[in-house]
JSON list of C-alpha atoms in Angstrom, two decimals:
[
{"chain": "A", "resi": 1, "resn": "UNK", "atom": "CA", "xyz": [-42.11, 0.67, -15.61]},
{"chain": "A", "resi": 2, "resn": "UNK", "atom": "CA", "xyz": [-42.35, 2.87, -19.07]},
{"chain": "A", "resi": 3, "resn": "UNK", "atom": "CA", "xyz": [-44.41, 1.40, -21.42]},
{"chain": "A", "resi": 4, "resn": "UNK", "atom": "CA", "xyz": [-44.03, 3.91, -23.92]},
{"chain": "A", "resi": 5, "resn": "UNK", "atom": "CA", "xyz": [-39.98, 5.35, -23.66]},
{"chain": "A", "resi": 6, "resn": "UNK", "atom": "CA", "xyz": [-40.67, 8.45, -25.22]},
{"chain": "A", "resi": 7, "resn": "UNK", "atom": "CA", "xyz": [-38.84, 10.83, -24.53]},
{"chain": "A", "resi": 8, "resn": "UNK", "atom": "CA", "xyz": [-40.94, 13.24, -22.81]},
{"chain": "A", "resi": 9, "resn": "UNK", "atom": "CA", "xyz": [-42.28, 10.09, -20.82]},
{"chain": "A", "resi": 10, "resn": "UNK", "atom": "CA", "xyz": [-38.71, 9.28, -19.72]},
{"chain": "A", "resi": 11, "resn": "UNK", "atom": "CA", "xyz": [-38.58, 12.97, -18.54]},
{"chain": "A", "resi": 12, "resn": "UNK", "atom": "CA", "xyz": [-42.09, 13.21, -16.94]},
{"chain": "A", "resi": 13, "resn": "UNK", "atom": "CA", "xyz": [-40.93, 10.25, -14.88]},
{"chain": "A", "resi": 14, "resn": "UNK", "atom": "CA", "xyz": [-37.83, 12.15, -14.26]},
{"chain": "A", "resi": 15, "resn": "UNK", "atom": "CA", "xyz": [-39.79, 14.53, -12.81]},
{"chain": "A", "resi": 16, "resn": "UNK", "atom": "CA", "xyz": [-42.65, 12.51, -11.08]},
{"chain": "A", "resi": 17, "resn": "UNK", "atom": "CA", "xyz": [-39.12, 10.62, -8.94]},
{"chain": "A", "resi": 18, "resn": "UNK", "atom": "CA", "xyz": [-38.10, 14.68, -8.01]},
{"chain": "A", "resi": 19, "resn": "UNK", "atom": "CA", "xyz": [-40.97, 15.29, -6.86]},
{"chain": "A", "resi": 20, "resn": "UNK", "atom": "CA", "xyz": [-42.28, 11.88, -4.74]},
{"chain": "A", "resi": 21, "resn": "UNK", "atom": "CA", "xyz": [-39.21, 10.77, -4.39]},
{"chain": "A", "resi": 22, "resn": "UNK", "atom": "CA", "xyz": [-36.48, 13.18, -3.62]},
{"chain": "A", "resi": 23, "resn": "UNK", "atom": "CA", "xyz": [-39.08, 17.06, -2.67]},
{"chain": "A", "resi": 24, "resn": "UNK", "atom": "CA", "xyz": [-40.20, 15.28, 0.80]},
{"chain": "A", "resi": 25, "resn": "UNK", "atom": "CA", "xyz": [-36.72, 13.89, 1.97]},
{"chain": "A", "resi": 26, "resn": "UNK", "atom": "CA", "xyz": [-35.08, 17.77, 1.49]},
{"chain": "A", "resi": 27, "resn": "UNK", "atom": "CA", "xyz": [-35.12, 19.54, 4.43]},
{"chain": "A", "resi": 28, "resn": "UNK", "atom": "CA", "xyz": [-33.05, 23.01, 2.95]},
{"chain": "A", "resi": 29, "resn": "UNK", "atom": "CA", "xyz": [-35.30, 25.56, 1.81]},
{"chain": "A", "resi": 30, "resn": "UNK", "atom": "CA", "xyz": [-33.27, 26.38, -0.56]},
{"chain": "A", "resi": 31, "resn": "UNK", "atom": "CA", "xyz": [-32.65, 22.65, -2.02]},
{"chain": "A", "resi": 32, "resn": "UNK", "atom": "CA", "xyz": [-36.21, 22.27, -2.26]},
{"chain": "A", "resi": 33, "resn": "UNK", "atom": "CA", "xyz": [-36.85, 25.88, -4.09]},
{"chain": "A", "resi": 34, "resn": "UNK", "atom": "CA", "xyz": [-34.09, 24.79, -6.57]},
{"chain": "A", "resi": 35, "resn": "UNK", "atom": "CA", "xyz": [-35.40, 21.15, -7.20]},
{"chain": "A", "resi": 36, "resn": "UNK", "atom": "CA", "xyz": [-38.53, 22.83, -7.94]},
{"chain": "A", "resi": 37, "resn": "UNK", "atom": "CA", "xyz": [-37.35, 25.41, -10.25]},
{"chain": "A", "resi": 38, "resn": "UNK", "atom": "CA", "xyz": [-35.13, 22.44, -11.95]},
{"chain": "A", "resi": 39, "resn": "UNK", "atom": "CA", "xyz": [-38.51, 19.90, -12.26]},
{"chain": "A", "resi": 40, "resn": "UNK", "atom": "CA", "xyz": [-40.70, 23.03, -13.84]},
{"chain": "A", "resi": 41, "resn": "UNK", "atom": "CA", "xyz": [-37.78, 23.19, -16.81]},
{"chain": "A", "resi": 42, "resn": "UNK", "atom": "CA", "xyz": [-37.71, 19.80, -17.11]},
{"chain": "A", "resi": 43, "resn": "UNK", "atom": "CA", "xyz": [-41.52, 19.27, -17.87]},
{"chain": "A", "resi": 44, "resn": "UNK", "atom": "CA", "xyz": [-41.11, 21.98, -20.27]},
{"chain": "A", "resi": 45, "resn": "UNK", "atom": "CA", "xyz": [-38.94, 20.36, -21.94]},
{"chain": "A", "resi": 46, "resn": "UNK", "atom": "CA", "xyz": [-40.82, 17.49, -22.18]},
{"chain": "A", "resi": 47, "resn": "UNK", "atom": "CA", "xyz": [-43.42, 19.04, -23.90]},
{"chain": "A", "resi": 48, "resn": "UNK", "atom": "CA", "xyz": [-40.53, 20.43, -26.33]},
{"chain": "A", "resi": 49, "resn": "UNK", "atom": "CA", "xyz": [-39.79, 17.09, -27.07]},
{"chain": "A", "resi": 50, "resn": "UNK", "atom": "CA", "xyz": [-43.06, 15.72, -27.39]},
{"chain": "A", "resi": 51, "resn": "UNK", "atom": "CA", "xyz": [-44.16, 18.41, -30.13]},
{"chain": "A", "resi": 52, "resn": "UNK", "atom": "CA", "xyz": [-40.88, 20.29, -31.37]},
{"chain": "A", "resi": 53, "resn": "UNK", "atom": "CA", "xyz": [-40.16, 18.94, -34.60]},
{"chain": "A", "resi": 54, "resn": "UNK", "atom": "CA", "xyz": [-43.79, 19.02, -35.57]},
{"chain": "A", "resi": 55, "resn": "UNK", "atom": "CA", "xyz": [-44.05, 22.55, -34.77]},
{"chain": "A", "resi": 56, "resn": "UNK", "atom": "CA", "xyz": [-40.84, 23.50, -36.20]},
{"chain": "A", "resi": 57, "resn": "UNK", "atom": "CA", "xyz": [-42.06, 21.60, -39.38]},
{"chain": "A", "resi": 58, "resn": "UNK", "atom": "CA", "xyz": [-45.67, 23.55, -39.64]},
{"chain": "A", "resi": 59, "resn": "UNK", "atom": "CA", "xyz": [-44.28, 26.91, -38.93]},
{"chain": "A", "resi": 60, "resn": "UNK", "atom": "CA", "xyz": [-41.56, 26.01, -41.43]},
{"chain": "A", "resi": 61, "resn": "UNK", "atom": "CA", "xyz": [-44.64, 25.50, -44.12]},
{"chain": "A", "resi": 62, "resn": "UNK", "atom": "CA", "xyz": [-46.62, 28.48, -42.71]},
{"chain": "A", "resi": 63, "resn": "UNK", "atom": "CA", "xyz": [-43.51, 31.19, -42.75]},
{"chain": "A", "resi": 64, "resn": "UNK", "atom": "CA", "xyz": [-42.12, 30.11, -46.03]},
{"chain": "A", "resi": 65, "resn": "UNK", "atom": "CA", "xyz": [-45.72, 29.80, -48.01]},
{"chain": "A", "resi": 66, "resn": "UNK", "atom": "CA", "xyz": [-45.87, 33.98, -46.27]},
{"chain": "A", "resi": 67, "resn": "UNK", "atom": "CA", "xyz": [-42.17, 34.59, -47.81]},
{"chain": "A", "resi": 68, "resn": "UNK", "atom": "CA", "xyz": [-43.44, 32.63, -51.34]},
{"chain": "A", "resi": 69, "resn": "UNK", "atom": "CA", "xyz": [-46.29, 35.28, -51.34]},
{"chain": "A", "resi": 70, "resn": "UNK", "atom": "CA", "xyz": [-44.93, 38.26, -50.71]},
{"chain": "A", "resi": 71, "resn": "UNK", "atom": "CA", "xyz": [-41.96, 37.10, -53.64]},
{"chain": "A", "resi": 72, "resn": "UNK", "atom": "CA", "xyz": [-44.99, 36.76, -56.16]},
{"chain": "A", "resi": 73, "resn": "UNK", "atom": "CA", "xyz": [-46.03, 41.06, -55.17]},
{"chain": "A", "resi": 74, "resn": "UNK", "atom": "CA", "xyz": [-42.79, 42.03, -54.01]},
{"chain": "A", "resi": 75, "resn": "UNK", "atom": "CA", "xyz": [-39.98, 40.35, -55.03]},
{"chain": "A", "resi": 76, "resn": "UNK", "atom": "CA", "xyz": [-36.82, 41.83, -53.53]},
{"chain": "A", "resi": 77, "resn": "UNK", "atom": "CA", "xyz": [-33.02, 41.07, -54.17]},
{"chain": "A", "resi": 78, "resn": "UNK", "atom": "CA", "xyz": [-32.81, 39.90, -50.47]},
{"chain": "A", "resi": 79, "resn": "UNK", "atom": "CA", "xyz": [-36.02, 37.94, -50.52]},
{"chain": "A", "resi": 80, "resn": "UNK", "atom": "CA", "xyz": [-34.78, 36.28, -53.50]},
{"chain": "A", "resi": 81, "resn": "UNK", "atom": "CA", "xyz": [-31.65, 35.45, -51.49]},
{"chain": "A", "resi": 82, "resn": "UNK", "atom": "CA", "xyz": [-33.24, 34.28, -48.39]},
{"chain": "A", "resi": 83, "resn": "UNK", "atom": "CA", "xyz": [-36.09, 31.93, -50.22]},
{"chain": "A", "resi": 84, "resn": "UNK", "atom": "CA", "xyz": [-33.20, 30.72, -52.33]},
{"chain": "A", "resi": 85, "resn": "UNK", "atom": "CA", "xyz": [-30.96, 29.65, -49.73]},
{"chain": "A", "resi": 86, "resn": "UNK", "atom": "CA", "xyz": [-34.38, 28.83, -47.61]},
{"chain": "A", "resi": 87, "resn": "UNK", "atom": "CA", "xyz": [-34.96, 26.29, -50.27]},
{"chain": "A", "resi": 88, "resn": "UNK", "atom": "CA", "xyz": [-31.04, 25.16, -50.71]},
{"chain": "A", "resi": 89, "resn": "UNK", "atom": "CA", "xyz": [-31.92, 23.41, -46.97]},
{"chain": "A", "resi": 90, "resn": "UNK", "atom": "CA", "xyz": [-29.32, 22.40, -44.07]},
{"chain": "A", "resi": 91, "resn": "UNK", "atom": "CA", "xyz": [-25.82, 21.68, -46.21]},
{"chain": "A", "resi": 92, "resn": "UNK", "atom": "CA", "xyz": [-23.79, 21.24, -43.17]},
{"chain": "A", "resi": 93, "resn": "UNK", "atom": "CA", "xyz": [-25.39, 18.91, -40.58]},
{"chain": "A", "resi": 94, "resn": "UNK", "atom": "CA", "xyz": [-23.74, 15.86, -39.06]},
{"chain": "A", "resi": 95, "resn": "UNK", "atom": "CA", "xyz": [-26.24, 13.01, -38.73]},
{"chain": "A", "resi": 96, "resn": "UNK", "atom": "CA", "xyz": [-25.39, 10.00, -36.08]},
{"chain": "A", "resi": 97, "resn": "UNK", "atom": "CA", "xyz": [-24.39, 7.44, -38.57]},
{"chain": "A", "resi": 98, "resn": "UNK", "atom": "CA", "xyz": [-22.23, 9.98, -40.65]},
{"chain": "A", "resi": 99, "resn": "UNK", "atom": "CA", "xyz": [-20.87, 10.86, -36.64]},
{"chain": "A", "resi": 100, "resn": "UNK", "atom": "CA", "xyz": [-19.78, 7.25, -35.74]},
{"chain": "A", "resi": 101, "resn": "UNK", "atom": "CA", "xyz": [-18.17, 6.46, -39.26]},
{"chain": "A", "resi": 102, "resn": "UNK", "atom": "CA", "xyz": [-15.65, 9.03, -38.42]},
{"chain": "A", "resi": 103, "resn": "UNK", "atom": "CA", "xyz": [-13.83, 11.07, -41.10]},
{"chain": "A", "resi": 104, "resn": "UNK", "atom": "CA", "xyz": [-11.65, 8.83, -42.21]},
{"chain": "A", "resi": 105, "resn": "UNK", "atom": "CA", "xyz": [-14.70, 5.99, -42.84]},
{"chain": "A", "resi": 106, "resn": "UNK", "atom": "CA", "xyz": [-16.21, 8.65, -44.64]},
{"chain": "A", "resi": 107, "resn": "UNK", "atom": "CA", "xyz": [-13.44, 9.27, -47.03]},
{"chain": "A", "resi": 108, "resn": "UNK", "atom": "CA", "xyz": [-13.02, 5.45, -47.89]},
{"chain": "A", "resi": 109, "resn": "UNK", "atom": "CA", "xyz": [-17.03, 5.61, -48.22]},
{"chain": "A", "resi": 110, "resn": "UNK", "atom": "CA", "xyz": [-16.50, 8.01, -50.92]},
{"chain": "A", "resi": 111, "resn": "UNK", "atom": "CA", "xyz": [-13.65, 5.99, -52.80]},
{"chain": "A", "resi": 112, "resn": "UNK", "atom": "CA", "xyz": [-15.63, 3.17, -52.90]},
{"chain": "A", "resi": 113, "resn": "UNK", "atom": "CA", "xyz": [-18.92, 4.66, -53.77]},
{"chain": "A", "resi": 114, "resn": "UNK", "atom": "CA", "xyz": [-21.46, 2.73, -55.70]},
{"chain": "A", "resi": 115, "resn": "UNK", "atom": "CA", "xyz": [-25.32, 2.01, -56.77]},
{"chain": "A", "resi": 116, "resn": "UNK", "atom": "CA", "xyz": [-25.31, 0.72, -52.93]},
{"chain": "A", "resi": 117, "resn": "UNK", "atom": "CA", "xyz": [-23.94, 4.00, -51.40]},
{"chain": "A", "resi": 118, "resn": "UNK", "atom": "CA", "xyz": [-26.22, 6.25, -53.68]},
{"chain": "A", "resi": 119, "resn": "UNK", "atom": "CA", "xyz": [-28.41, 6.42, -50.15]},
{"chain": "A", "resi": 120, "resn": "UNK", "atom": "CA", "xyz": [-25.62, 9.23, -49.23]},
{"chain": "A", "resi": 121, "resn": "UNK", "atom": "CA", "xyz": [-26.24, 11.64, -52.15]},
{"chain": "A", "resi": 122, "resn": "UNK", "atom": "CA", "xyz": [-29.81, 11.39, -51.55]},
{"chain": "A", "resi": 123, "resn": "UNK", "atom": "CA", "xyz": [-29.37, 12.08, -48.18]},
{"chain": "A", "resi": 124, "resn": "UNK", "atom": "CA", "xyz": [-27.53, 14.86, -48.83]},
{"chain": "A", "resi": 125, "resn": "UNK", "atom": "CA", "xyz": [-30.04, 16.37, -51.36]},
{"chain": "A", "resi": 126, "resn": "UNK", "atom": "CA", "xyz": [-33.10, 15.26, -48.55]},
{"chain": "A", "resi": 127, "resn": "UNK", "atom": "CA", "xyz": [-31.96, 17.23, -45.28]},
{"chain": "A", "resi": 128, "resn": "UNK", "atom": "CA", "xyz": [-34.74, 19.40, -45.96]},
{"chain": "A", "resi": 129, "resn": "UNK", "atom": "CA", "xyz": [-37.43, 16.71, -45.20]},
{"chain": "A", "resi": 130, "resn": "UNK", "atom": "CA", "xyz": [-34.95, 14.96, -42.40]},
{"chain": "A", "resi": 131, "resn": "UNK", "atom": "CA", "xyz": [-36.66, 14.48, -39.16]},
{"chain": "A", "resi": 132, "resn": "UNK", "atom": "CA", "xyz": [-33.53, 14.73, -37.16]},
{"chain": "A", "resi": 133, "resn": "UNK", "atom": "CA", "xyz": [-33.74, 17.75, -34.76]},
{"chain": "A", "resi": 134, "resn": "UNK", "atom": "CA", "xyz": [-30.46, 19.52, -36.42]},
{"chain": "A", "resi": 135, "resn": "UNK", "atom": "CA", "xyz": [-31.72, 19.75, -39.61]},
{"chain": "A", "resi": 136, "resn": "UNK", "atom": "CA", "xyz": [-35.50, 20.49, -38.73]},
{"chain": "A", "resi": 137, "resn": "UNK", "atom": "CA", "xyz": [-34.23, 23.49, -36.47]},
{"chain": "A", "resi": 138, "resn": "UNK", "atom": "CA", "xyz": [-31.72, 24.94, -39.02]},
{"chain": "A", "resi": 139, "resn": "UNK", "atom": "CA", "xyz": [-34.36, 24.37, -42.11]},
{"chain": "A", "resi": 140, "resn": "UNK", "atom": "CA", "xyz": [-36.51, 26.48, -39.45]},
{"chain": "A", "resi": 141, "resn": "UNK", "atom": "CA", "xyz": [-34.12, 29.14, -39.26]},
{"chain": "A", "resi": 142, "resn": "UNK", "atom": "CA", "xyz": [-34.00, 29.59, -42.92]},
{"chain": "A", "resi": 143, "resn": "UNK", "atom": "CA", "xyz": [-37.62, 30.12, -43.10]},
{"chain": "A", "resi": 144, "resn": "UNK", "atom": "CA", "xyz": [-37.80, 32.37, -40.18]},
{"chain": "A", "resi": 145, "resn": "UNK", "atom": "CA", "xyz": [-34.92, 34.57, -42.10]},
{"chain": "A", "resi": 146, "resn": "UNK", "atom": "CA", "xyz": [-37.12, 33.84, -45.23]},
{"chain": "A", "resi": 147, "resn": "UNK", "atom": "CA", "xyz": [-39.80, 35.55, -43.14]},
{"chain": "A", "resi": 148, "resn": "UNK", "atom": "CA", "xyz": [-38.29, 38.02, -42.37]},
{"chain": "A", "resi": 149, "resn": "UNK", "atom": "CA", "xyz": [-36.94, 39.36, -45.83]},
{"chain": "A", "resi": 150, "resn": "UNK", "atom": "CA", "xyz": [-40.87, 39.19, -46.94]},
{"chain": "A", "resi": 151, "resn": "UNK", "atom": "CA", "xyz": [-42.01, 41.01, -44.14]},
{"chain": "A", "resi": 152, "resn": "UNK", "atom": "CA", "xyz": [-38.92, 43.53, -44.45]},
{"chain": "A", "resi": 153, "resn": "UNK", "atom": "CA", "xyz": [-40.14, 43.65, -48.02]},
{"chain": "A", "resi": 154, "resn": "UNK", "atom": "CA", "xyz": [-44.04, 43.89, -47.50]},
{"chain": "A", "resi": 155, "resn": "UNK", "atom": "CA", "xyz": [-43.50, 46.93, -45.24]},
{"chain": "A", "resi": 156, "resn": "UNK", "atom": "CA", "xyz": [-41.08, 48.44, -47.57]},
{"chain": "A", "resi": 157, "resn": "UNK", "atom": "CA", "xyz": [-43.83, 47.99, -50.25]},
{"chain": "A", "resi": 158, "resn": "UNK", "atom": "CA", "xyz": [-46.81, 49.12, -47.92]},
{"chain": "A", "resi": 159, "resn": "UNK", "atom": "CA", "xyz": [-48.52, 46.10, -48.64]},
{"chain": "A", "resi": 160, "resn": "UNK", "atom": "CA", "xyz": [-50.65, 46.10, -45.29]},
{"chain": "A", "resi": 161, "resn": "UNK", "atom": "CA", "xyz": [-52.70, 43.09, -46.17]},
{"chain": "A", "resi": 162, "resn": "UNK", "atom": "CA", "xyz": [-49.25, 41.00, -46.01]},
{"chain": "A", "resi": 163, "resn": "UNK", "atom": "CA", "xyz": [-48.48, 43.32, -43.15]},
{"chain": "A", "resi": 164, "resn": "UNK", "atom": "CA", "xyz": [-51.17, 41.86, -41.41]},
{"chain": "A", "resi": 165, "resn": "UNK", "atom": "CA", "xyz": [-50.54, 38.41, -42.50]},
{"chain": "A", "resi": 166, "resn": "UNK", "atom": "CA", "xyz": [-47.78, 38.26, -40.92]},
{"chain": "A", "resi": 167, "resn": "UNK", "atom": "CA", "xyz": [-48.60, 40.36, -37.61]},
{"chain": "A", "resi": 168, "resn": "UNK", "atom": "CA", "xyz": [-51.12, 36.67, -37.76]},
{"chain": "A", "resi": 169, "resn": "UNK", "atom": "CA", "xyz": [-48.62, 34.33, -37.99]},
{"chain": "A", "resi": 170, "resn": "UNK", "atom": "CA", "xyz": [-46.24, 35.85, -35.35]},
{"chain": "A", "resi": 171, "resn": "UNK", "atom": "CA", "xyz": [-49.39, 35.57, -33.22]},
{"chain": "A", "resi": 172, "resn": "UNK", "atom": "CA", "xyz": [-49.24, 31.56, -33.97]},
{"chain": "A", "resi": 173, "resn": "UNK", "atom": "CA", "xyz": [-46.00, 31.62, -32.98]},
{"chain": "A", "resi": 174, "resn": "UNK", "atom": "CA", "xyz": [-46.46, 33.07, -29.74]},
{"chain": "A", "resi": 175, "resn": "UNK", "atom": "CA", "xyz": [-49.52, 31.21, -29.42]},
{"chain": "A", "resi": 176, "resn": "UNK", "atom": "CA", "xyz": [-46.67, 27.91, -29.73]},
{"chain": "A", "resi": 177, "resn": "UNK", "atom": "CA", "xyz": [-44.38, 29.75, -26.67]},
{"chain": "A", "resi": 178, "resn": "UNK", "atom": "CA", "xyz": [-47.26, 29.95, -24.65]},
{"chain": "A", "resi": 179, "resn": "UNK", "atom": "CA", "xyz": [-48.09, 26.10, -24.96]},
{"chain": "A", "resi": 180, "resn": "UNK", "atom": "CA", "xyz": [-44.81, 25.60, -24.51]},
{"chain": "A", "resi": 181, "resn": "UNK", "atom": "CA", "xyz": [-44.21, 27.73, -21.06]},
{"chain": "A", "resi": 182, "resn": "UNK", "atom": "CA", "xyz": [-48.27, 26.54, -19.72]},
{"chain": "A", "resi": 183, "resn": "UNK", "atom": "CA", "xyz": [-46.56, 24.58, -16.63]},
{"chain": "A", "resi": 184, "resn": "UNK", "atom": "CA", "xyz": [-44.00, 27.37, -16.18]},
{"chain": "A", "resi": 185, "resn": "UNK", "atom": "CA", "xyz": [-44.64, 28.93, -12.14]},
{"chain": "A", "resi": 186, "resn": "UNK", "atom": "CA", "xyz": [-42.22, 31.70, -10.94]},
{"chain": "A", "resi": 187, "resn": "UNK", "atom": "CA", "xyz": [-41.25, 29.48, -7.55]},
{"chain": "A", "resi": 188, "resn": "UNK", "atom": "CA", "xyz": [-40.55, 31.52, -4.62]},
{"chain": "A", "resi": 189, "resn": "UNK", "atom": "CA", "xyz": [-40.01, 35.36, -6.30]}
]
């Protein structure tokens, strides 16, 4: 029994029935290589789910404090742009509930709009601090194109100091990956 159904629990015990329950009953080489390969995913995805939106959310902070930086030296047009829309946060993301009302639900919702439905509009305006995994991944893809303006714009500059501060934080990053692949074995090439 699960005790705790998190996620990466249900998936570890996913993995912990391929491998005790289903590996010794396979007698095709080939079945067996491929349930392997398929188990080594799935725990690495479990440790995607146990961490991802925390990650996403501190890289988020460390890549868009770099971009704020490099603004204050080296302010660009398409720095500007990027922190600006960076900032303007995920406008388009479908949450469960908003999912299940359905579009026409949503419509009436609108029409009848009160002091009890002003949770929507501050929903709207607080995607960027949502914890669901849509808007936490494309809030991280603003700041990664953030980062990438400022570090577009720090080289332009020849800033090497912010140069280097951001050669650091790409190291973090891969630092992150590596975490992320540390039960990842080649099986069988």
């Amino acid at each position: 029994m699960i005790t705790r159904p998190t996620t990466d629990m249900l998936i570890e015990d996913c993995c912990r029935e391929l491998m005790e329950g289903i590996l010794p009953g396979l007698t095709d080489e080939t079945l067996k290589l491929r349930l392997i390969m398929t188990e080594t995913v799935l725990r690495n995805a479990a440790v995607r789910a146990a961490h991802e939106i925390a990650w996403m959310r501190e890289e988020t902070a460390a890549l868009m404090a770099y971009a704020g930086r490099v603004a204050a030296r080296h302010g660009s047009e398409p720095l500007q742009a990027a922190l600006a829309d960076a900032e303007a946060g995920p406008a388009d993301s479908l949450h469960l509930a908003d999912a299940e009302a359905g579009p026409a639900d949503s419509h009436l919702a609108d029409a009848e709009a009160g002091p009890a439905d002003s949770h929507l509009a501050d929903a709207e305006a607080g995607r960027a601090d949502s914890l669901h995994l849509v808007d936490v991944a494309d809030v991280y893809e603003r700041a990664g194109q953030a980062f990438a303006a400022a570090l577009a714009a720090a080289q332009q500059a020849g800033d090497a100091d912010l140069v280097a501060q951001a050669r650091e934080l790409l190291r973090d990053r891969i630092a992150t990956e590596k975490e992320v692949m540390a039960t990842y074995a080649v099986v069988g090439r």
